[in-house]
Coordinates of C-alpha atoms and ligand atoms in Angstrom, one line a residue:
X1 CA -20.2 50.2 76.4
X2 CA -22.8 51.5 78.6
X3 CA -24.8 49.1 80.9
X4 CA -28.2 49.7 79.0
X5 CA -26.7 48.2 75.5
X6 CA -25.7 51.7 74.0
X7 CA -22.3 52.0 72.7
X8 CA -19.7 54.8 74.4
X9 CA -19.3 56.3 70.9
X10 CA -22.2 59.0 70.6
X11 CA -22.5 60.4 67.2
X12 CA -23.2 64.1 65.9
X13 CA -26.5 63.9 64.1
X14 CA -28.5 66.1 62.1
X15 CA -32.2 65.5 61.5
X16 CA -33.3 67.5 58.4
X17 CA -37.3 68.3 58.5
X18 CA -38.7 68.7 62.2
X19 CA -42.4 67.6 60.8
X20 CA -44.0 64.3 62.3
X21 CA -41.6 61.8 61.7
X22 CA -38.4 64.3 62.1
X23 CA -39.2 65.5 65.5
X24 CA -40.0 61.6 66.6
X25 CA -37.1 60.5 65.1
X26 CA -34.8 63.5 67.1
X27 CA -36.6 62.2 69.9
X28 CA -35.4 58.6 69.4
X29 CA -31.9 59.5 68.9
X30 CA -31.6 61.5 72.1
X31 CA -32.9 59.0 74.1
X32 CA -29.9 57.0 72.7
X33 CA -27.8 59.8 73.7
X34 CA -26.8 61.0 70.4
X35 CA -26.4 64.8 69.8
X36 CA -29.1 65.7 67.7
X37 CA -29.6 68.9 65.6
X38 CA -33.0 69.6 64.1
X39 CA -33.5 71.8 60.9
X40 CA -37.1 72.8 59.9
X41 CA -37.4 74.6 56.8
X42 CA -40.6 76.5 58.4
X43 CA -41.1 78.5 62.2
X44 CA -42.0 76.7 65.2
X45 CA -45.7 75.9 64.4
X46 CA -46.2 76.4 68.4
X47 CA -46.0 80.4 67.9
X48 CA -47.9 80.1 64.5
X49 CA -52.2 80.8 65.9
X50 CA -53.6 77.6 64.8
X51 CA -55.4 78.7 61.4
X52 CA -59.2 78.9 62.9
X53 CA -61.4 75.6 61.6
X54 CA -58.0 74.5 59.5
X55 CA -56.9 72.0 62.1
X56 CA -55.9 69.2 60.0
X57 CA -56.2 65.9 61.6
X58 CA -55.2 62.3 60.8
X59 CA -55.6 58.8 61.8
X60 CA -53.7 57.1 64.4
X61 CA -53.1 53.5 65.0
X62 CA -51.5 50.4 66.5
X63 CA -47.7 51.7 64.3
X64 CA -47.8 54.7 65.1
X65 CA -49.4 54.7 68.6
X66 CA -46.2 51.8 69.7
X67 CA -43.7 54.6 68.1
X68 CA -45.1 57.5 70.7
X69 CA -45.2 54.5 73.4
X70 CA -41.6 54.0 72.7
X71 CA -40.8 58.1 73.7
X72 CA -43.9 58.3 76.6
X73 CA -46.2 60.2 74.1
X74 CA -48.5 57.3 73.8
X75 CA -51.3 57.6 76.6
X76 CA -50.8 61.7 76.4
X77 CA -52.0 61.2 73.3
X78 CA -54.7 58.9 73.6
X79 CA -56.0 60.1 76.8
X80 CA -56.3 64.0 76.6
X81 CA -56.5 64.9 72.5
X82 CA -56.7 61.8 70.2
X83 CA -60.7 61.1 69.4
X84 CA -61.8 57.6 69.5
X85 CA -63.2 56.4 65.7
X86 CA -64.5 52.9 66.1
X87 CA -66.0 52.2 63.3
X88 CA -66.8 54.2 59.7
X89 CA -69.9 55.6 59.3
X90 CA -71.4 55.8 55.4
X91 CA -74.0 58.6 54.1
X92 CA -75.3 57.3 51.7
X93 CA -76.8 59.3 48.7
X94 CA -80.3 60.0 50.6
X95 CA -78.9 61.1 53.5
X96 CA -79.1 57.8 55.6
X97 CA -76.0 56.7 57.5
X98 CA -75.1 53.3 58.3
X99 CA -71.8 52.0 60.7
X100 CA -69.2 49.6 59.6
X101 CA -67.3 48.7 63.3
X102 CA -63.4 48.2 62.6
X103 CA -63.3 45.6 64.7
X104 CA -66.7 44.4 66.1
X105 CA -64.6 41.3 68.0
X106 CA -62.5 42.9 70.0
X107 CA -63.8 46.9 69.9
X108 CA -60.2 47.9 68.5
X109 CA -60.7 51.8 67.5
X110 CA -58.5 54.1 65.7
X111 CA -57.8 57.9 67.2
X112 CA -58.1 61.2 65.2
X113 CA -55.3 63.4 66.2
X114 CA -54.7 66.8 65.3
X115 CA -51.3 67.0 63.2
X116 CA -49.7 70.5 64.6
X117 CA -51.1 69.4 68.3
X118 CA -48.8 66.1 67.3
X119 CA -46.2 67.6 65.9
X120 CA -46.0 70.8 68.8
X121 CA -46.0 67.8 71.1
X122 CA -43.2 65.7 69.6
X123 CA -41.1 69.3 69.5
X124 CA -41.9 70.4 73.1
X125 CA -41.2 66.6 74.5
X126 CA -37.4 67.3 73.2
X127 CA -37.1 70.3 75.1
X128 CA -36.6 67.9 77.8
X129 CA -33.1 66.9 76.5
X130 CA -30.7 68.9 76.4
X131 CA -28.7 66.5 73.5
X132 CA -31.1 68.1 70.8
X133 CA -31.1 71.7 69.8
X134 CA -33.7 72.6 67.2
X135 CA -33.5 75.5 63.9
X136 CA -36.4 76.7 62.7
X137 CA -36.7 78.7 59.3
X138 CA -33.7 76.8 58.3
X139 CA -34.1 75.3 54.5
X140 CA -31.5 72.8 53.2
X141 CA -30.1 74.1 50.2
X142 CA -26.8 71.6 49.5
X143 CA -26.1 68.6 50.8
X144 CA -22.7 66.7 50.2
X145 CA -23.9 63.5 52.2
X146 CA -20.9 61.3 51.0
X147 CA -19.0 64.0 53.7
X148 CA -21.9 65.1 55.8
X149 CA -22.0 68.3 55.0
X150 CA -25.3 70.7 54.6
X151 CA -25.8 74.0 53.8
X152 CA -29.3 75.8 54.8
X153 CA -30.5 79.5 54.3
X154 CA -32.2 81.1 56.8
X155 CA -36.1 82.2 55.5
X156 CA -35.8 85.4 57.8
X157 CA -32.2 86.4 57.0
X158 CA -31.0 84.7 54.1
X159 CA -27.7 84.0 55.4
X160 CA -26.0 80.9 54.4
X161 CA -25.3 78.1 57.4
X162 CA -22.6 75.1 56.8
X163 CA -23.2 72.2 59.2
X164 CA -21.6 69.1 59.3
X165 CA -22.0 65.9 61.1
X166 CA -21.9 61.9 61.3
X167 CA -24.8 61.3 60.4
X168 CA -27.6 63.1 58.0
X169 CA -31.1 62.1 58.9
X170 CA -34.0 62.8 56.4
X171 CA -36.7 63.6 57.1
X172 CA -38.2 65.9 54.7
X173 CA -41.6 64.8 53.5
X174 CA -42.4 63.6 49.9
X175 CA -40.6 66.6 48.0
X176 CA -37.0 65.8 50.4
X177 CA -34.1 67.9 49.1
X178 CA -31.7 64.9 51.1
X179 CA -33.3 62.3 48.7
X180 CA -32.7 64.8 45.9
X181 CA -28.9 64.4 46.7
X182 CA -29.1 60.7 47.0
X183 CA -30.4 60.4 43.6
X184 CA -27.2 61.4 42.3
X185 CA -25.9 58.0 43.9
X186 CA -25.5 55.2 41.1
X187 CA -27.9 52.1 42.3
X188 CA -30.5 54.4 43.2
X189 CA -34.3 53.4 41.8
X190 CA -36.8 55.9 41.9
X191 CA -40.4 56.3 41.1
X192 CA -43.0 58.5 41.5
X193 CA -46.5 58.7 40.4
X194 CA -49.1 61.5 40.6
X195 CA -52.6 60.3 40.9
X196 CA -55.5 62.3 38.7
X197 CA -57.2 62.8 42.3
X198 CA -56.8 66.6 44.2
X199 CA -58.1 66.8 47.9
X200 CA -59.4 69.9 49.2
X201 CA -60.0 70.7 52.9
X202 CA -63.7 71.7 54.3
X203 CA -64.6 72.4 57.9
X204 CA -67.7 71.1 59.9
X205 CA -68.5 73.4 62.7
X206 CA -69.1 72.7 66.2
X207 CA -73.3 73.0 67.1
X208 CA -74.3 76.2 69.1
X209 CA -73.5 74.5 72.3
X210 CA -70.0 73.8 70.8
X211 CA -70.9 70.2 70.7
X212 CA -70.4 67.7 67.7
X213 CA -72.9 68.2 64.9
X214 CA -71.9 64.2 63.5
X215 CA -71.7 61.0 65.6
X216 CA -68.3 61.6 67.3
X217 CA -66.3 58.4 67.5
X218 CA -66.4 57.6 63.9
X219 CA -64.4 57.7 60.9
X220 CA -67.5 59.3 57.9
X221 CA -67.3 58.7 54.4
X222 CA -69.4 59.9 51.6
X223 CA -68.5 57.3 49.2
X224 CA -69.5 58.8 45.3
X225 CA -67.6 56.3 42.9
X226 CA -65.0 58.2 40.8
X227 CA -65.1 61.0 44.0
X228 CA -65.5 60.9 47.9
X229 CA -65.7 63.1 51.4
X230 CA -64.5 62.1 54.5
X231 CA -64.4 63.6 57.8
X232 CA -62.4 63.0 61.1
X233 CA -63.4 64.3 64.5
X234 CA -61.6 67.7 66.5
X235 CA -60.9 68.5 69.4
X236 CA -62.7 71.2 69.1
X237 CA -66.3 69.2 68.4
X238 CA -65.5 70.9 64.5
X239 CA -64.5 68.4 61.8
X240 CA -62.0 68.2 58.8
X241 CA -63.8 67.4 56.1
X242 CA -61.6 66.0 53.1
X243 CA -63.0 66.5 49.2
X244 CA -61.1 63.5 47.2
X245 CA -62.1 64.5 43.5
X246 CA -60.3 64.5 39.7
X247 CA -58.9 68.2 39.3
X248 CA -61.2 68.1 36.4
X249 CA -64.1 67.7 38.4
X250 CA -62.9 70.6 40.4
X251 CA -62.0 72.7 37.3
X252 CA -65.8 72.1 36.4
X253 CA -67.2 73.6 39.6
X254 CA -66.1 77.4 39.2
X255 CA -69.1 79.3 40.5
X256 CA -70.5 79.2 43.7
X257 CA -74.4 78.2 41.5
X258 CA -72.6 75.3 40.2
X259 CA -70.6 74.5 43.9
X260 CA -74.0 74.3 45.4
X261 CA -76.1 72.4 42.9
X262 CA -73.2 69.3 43.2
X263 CA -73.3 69.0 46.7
X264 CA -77.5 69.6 46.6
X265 CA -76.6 66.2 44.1
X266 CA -73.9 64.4 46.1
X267 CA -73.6 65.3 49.5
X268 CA -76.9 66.4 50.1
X269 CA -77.0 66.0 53.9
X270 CA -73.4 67.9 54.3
X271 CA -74.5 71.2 53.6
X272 CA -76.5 72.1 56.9
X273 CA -74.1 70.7 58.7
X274 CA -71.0 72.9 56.7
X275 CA -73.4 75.9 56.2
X276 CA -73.5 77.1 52.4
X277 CA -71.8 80.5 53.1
X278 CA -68.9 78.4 54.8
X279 CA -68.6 76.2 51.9
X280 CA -68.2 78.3 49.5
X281 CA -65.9 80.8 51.1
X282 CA -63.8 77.3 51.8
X283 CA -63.7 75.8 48.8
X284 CA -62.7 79.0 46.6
X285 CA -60.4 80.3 49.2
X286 CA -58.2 77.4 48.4
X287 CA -57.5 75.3 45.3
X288 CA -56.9 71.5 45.4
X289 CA -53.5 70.1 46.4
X290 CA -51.9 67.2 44.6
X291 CA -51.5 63.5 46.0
X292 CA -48.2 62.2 45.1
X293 CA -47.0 58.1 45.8
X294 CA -42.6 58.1 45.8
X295 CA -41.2 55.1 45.9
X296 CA -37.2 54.5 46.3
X297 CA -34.3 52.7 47.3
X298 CA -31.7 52.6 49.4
X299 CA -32.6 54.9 51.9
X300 CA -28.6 55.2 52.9
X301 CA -25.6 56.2 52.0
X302 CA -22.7 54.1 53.4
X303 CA -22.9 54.9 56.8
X304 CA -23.4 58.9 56.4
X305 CA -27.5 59.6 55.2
X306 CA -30.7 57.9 55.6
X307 CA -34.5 59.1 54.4
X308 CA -37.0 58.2 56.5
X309 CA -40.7 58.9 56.1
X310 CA -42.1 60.7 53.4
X311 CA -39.3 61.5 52.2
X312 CA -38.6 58.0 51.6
X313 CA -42.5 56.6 51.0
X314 CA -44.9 58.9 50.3
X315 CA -48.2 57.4 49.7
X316 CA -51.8 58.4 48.5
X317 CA -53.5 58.7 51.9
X318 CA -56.1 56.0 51.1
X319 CA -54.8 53.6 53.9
X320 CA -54.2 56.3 56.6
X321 CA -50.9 54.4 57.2
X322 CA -48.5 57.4 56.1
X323 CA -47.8 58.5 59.3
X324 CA -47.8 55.5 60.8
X325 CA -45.0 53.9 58.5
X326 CA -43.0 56.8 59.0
X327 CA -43.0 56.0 62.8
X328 CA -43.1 52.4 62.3
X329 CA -39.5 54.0 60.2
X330 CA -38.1 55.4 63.5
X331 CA -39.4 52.4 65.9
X332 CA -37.3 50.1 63.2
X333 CA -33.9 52.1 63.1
X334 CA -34.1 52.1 67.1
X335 CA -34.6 48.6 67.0
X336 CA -31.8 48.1 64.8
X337 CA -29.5 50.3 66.7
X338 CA -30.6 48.8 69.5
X339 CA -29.4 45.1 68.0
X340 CA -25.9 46.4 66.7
X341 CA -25.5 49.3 69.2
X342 CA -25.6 51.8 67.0
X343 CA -22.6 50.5 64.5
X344 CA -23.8 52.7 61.6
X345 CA -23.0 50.6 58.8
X346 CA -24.9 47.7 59.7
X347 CA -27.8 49.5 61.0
X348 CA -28.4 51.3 57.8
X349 CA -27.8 49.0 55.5
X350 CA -30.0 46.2 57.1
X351 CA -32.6 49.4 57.4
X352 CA -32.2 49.6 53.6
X353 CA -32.4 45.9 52.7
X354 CA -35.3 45.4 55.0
X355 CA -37.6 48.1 55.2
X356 CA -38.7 49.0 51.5
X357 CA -40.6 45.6 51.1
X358 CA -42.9 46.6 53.4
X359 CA -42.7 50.3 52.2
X360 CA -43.7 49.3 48.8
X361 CA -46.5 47.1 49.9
X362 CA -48.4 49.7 51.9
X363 CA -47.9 52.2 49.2
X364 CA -49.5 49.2 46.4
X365 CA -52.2 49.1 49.0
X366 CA -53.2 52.6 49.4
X367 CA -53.2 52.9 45.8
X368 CA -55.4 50.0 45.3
X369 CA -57.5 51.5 48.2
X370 CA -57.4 54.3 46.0
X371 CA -58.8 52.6 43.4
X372 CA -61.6 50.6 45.3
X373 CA -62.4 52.5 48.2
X374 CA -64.3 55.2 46.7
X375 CA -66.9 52.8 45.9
X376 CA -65.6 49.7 47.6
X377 CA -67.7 50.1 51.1
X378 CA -70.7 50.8 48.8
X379 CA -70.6 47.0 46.9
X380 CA -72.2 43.7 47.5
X381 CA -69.3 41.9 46.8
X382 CA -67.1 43.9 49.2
X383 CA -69.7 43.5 52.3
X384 CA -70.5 40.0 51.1
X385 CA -66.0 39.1 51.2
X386 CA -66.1 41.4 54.6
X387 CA -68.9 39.4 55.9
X388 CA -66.8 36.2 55.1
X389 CA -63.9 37.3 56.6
X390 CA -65.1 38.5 59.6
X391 CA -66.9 35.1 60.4
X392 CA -63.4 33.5 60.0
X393 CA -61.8 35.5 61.6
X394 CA -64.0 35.5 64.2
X395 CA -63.8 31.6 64.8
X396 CA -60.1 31.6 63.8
X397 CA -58.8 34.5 65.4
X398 CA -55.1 33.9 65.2
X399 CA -55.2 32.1 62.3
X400 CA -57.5 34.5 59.1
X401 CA -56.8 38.1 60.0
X402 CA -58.7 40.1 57.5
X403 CA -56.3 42.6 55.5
X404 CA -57.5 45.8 57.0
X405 CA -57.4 44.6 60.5
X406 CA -53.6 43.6 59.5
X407 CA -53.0 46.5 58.1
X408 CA -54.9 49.4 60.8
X409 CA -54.6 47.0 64.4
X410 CA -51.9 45.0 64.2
X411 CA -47.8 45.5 63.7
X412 CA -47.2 42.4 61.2
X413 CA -45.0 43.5 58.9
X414 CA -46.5 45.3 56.0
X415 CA -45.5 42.7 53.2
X416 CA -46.9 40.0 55.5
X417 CA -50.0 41.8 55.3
X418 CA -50.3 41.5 51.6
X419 CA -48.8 38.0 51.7
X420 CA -51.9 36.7 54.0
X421 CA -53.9 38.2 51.5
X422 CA -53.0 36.3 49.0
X423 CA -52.8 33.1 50.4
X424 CA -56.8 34.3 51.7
X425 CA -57.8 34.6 48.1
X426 CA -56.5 31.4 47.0
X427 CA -58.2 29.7 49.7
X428 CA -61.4 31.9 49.4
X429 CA -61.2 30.8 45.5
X430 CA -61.2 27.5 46.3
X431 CA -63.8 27.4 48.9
X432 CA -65.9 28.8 46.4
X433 CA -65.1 26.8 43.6
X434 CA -65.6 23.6 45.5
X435 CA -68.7 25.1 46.7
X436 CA -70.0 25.6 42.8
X437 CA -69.1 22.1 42.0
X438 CA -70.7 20.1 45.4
X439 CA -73.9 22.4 44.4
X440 CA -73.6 21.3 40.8
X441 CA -73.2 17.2 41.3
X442 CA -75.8 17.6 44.0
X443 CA -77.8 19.6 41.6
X444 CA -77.2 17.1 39.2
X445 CA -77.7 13.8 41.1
X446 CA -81.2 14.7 42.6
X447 CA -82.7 15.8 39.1
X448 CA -81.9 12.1 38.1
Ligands
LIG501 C1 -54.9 64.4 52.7 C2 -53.9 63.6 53.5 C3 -54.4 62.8 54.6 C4 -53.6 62.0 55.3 N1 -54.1 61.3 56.3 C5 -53.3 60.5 57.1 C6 -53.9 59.7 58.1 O1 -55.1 59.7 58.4 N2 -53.0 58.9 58.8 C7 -51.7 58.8 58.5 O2 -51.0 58.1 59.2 N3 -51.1 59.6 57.6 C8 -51.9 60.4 56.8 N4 -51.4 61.2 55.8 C9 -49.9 61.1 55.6 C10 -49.1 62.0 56.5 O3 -49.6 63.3 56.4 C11 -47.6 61.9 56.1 O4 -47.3 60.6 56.0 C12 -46.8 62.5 57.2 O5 -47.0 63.9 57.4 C13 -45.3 62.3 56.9 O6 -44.5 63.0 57.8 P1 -43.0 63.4 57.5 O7 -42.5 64.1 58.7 O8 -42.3 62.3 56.9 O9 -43.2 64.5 56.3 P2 -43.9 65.9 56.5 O10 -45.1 65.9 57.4 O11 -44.1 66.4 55.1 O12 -42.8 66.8 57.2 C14 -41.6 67.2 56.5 C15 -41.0 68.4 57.2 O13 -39.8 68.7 56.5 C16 -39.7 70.1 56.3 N5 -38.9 70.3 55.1 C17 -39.2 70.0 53.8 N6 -38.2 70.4 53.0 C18 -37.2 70.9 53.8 C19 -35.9 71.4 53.6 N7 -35.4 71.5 52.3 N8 -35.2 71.9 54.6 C20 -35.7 71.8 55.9 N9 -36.9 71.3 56.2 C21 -37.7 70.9 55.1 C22 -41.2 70.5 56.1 O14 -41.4 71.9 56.4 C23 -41.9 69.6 57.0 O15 -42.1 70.2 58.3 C24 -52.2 62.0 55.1 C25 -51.7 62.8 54.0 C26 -52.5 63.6 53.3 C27 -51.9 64.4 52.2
LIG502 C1 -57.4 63.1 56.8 O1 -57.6 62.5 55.5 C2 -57.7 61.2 55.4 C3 -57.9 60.7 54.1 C4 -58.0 59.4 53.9 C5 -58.0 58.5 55.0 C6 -57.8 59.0 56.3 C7 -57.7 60.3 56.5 C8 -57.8 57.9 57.2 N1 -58.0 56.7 56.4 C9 -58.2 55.5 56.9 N2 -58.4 54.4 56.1 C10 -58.5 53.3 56.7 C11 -58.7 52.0 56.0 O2 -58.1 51.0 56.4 N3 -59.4 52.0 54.9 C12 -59.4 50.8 54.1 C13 -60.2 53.1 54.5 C14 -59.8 53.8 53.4 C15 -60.6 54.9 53.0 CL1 -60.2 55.9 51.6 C16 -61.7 55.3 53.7 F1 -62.4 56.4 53.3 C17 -62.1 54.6 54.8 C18 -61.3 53.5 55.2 C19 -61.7 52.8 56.5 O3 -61.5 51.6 56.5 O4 -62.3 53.5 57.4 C20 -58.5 53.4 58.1 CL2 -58.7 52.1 59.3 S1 -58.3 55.1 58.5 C21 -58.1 57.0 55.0

């Protein structure tokens, strides 16, 4: 085998879906050497003109940011596009914004990157090996992964393409057509669940100067109970402003009147800054999309497929972690090749056995975020616990880290995450019930 741990043998692999975690994951398996091929079912979104004001962004942290470390993305990113968020900032009801720091201790931030700049990165950085070829406009159709073999159509053409190879990598996003073939494998759980909430995309313009209209470095929410908004910076000084809301509620708003008067109610200080003409031409230009959480196992099969992001752990964005767990995906399966030089079988079972604990957590903690977080910031009890927990933590550092510092700033293993939390509450609970009775005997022995 070759000095730097990677085995002689190099495998034929295809990568199916060349969206975030598909073009990091080609980028992976080059470095290895592997010959990679990457289908993507739509055209090479760097000759698509970037959709004026639609530049959808997402959050970036610790998992992900260690992933674009791994393939010399990392300070790229963070130095000349991602935005700096260090804290959330609420609007509240009448129009007052306070700041919630992530991490007042140690000034962690997360970064708001743009998610075609990302993904046009990722695709342009493999350019610069020539062991991946990429296919655009290529849709997969059939896959017979027990033998490797795909077939896609080409958008433009139509023509049918057969393709075969070692290994099928996919990477499809939340409606994969490779996990639709590994359902047909016995020993295969699947779940999905689609939550009653629809998110539509708003835009904040840049000021006149083209300068930020909103406090740059911060993550807003407009937290409205059963509903919420939130915004993440852009490059271009504009932000992406994100409607979380039941389709009914949408349903309910179907003239621009009725548009104007719930935002005059709810997000009262939004609409200068969106402009009403904008806000209605953006909300009834598109319709809500759906928010679908897929959980499954295995991710293989044998030692010919494997799903990885999305496609196998799609979760309600409420955590910002689906991006980052599908790079966390790529940064584990290199580690594991790594550790068995790249002896398929045992990478991707031990990938399998391994990886959907911490897959499954996330995705129970974006849903409960889901639950809570649209009013969670906004109650005593939460501030009160967050209050707690960052006085612990901030006397025992290394020993009481909070769940959403866990979670966002460091890279303990999902399921850990939740474990902690656990143990917390217990602990809390007791704290508090020992608390209650001390106050009650002392109560008690100085009325007597
Ligand atoms: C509203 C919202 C906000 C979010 N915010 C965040 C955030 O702040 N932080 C974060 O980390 N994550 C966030 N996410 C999650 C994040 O968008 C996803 O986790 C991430 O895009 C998954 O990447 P992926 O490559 O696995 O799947 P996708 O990004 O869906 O890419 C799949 C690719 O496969 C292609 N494809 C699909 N089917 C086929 C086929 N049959 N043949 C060929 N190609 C195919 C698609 O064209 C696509 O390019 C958010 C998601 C939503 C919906
Ligand atoms: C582009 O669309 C979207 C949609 C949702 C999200 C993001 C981007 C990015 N998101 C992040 N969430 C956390 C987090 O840990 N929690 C608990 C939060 C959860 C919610 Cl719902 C929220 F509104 C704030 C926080 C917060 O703490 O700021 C981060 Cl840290 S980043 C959610």
């Amino acid at each position: 085998s070759l000095p730097n741990g990677h085995t002689a043998k190099k495998l034929d692999i295809v990568v199916v879906g060349g969206g975030l975690v598909g073009s990091l994951e080609a980028l992976y398996l080059a470095k290895r050497g592997h010959r990679v091929r990457l289908y993507e079912y739509r055209e090479d979104i760097r000759e698509t003109p970037q959709a004026r004001g639609r530049s959808i962004n997402l959050a970036l942290s610790i998992r992900g940011r260690r992933a674009l470390k791994d393939v010399g993305l990392e300070q790229h990113m963070i130095e000349n596009h991602g935005i700096p968020m260090v804290g959330r900032m609420i609007h509240k009801l009448d129009g007052t914004t306070y700041a919630i720091p992530y991490d007042a201790r140690t000034n962690q931030c997360i970064y708001s990157v743009g998610r075609n700049y990302l993904n046009g990165m990722l695709l342009k950085e493999s350019e610069n090996y020539e062991n991946v070829e990429r296919y655009f406009n290529h849709k997969l159709i059939e896959a017979n992964l027990k033998k490797g073999s795909l077939t896609f159509t080409k958008t433009d053409t139509k023509e049918e393409v057969k393709v075969n190879a070692d290994l099928v990598i996919g990477a499809d996003g939340a409606f994969s057509a490779v996990r639709k073939a590994m359902m047909k494998q016995p020993l295969f759980d699947y779940s999905q669940k689609y939550i009653e909430h629809g998110y539509l995309e708003l835009c904040i313009p840049s000021n006149a100067n083209g300068g930020f209209q909103m406090p740059a470095n911060y993550l807003h929410i407009w937290p409205r109970g059963t509903f919420m908004m939130i915004a993440l910076p852009n490059q271009d000084c504009s932000w992406t402003v994100t409607l979380f809301m039941p389709f009914t509620n949408f349903k309910k708003l179907d003239s621009k009147e009725k548009l104007l008067q719930f935002f005059e109610k709810y997000f009262p200080d939004s609409i200068p800054l969106i402009g009403k003409k904008k806000l209605i031409e953006d909300f009834f230009s598109g319709s809500p999309s759906p928010l679908v959480s897929v959980k499954c196992r295995p991710y293989n099969v044998d030692d010919k497929a494997l799903i990885i992001g999305d496609a196998a752990h799609a979760v309600v964005p409420f955590y910002g972690q689906g991006m980052n767990a599908g790079f966390e995906d790529c940064t584990l399966l290199d580690q594991l090749m790594q550790k068995y030089k790249d002896d398929l079988p045992r990478v991707l079972e031990e990938f399998s056995d391994t990886r959907w604990k911490d897959t499954y957590a996330i995705s129970d903690l974006a849903m409960y975020n889901y639950v809570e977080m649209r009013d969670l910031v906004t109650r005593p009890s939460y501030r009160i616990r967050k209050a707690f927990d960052d006085l612990i933590f901030w006397a025992f550092p290394n020993f009481w880290v909070p769940l959403y510092n866990s979670v966002t700033f460091t890279t303990m293993p999902y399921s850990k995450c939740v474990e902690n939390r656990r143990w917390q509450n217990k602990v809390l609970f007791s704290v508090i019930v020992a608390f209650m009775i001390f106050t009650m005997f002392g109560l008690f022995y100085v009325r007597n």
